[in-house]
CSV table of C-alpha atoms in Angstrom, one decimal:
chain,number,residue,atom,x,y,z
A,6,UNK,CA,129.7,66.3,-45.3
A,7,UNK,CA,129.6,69.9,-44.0
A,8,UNK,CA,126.4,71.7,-42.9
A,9,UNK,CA,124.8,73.5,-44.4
A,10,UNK,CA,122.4,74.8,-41.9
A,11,UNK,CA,123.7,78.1,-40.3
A,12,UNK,CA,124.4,78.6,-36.0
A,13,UNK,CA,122.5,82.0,-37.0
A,14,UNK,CA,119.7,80.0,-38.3
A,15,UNK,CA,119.6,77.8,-35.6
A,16,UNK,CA,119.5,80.5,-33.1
A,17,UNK,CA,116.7,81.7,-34.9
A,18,UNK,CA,114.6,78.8,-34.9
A,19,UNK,CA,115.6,78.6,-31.0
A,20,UNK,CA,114.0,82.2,-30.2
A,21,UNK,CA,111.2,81.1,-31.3
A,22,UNK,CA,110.4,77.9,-30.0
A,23,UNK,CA,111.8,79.2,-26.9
A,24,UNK,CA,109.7,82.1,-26.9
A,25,UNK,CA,106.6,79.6,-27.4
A,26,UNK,CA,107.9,77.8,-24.8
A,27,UNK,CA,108.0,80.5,-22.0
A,28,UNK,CA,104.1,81.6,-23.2
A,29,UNK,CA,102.5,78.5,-21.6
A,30,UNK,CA,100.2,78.3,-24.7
A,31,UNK,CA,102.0,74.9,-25.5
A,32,UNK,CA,102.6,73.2,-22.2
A,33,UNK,CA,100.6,70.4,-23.5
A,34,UNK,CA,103.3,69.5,-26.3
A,35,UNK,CA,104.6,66.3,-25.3
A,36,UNK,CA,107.9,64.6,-25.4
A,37,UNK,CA,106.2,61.6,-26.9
A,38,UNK,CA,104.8,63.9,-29.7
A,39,UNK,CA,107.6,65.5,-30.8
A,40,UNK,CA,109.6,62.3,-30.9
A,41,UNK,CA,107.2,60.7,-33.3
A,42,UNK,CA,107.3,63.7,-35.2
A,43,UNK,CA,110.5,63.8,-35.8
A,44,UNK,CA,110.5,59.9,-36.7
A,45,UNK,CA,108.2,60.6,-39.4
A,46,UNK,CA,110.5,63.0,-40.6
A,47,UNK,CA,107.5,65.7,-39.4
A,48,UNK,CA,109.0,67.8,-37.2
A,49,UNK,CA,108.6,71.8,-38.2
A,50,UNK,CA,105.3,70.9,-40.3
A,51,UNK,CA,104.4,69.7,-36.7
A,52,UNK,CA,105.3,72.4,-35.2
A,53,UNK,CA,104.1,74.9,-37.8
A,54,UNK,CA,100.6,73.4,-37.3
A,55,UNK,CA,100.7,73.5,-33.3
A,56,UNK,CA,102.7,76.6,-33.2
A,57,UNK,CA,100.6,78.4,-36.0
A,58,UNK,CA,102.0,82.1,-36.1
A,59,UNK,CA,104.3,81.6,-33.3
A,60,UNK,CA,106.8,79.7,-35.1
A,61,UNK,CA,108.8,80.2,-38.6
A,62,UNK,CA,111.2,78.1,-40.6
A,63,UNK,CA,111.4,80.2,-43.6
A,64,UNK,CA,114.8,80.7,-42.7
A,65,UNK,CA,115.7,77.2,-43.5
A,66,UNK,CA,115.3,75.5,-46.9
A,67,UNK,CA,113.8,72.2,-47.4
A,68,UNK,CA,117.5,70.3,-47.6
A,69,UNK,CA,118.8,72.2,-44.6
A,70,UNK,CA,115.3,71.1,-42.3
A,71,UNK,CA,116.1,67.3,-43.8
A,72,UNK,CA,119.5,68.0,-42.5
A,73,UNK,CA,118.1,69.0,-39.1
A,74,UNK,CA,115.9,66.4,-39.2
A,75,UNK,CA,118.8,63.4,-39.5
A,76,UNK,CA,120.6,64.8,-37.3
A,77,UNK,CA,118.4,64.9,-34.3
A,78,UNK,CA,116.8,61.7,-35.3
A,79,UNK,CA,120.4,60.8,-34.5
A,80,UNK,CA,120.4,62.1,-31.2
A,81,UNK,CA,116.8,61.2,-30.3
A,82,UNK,CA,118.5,57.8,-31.1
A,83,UNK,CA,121.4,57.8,-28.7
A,84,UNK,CA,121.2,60.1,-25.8
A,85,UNK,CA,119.3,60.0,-22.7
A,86,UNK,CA,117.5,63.3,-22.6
A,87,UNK,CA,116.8,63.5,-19.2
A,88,UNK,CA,120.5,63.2,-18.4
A,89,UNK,CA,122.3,64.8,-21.1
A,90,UNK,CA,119.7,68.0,-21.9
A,91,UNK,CA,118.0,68.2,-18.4
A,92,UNK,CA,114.8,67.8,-20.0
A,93,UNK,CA,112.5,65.4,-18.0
A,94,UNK,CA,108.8,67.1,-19.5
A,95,UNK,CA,107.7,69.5,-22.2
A,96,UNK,CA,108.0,68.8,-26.0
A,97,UNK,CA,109.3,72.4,-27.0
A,98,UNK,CA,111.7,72.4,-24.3
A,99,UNK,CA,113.3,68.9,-26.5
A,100,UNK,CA,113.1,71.2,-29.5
A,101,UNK,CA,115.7,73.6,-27.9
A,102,UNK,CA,117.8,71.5,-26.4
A,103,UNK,CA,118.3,69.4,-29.8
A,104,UNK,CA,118.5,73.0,-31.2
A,105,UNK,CA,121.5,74.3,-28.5
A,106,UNK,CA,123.4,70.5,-29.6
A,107,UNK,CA,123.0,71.6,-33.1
A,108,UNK,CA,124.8,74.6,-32.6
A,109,UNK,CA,127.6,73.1,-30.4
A,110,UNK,CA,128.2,70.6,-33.0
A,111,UNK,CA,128.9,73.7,-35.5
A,112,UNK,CA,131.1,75.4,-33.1
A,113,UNK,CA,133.8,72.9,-32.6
């Protein structure tokens, strides 16, 4: 199945959660929280609701965040984050780093 979701879209989601990221308003965002987010298939109304104005998935339609969503189910499923993404604290900092795979996966 191809994807349908966009590296431009991706990188657009990634500014922003980035960008919320590097504001220290969200430092409290945990690892734990955004994986059972993303287990309940929650993820961006999660962030939407912790991000508030900060964050926007307009860009993406409700098929492509379900595609998103599988998809890093998938890898929250199989790979070691603290090896593999360098991420050892900081929910949002996941986010990205599930966001940068994304993209690599479309650029091969």
């Amino acid at each position: 199945m191809e994807s349908k979701v966009r590296i431009t879209q991706l990188t657009f989601l990634a500014f922003y959660i980035n960008g919320a990221a590097g504001s220290g308003r969200y430092s409290d965002i945990t690892l734990d929280e955004c994986y059972t987010a993303l287990e309940n298939g929650s993820i961006f109304t999660f962030l939407k609701s912790r991000l508030g104005r900060d964050f926007d998935d307009s860009i993406l339609e409700d098929e492509q965040k379900k595609e998103l969503i599988e998809e890093w189910e998938g890898l929250a499923n199989v790979v070691d984050h603290s090896r593999k993404f360098c991420i050892d604290d900081g929910g949002l900092n996941l986010v990205v780093a599930y966001i940068l795979e994304s993209i690599q996966q479309r650029s091969r």
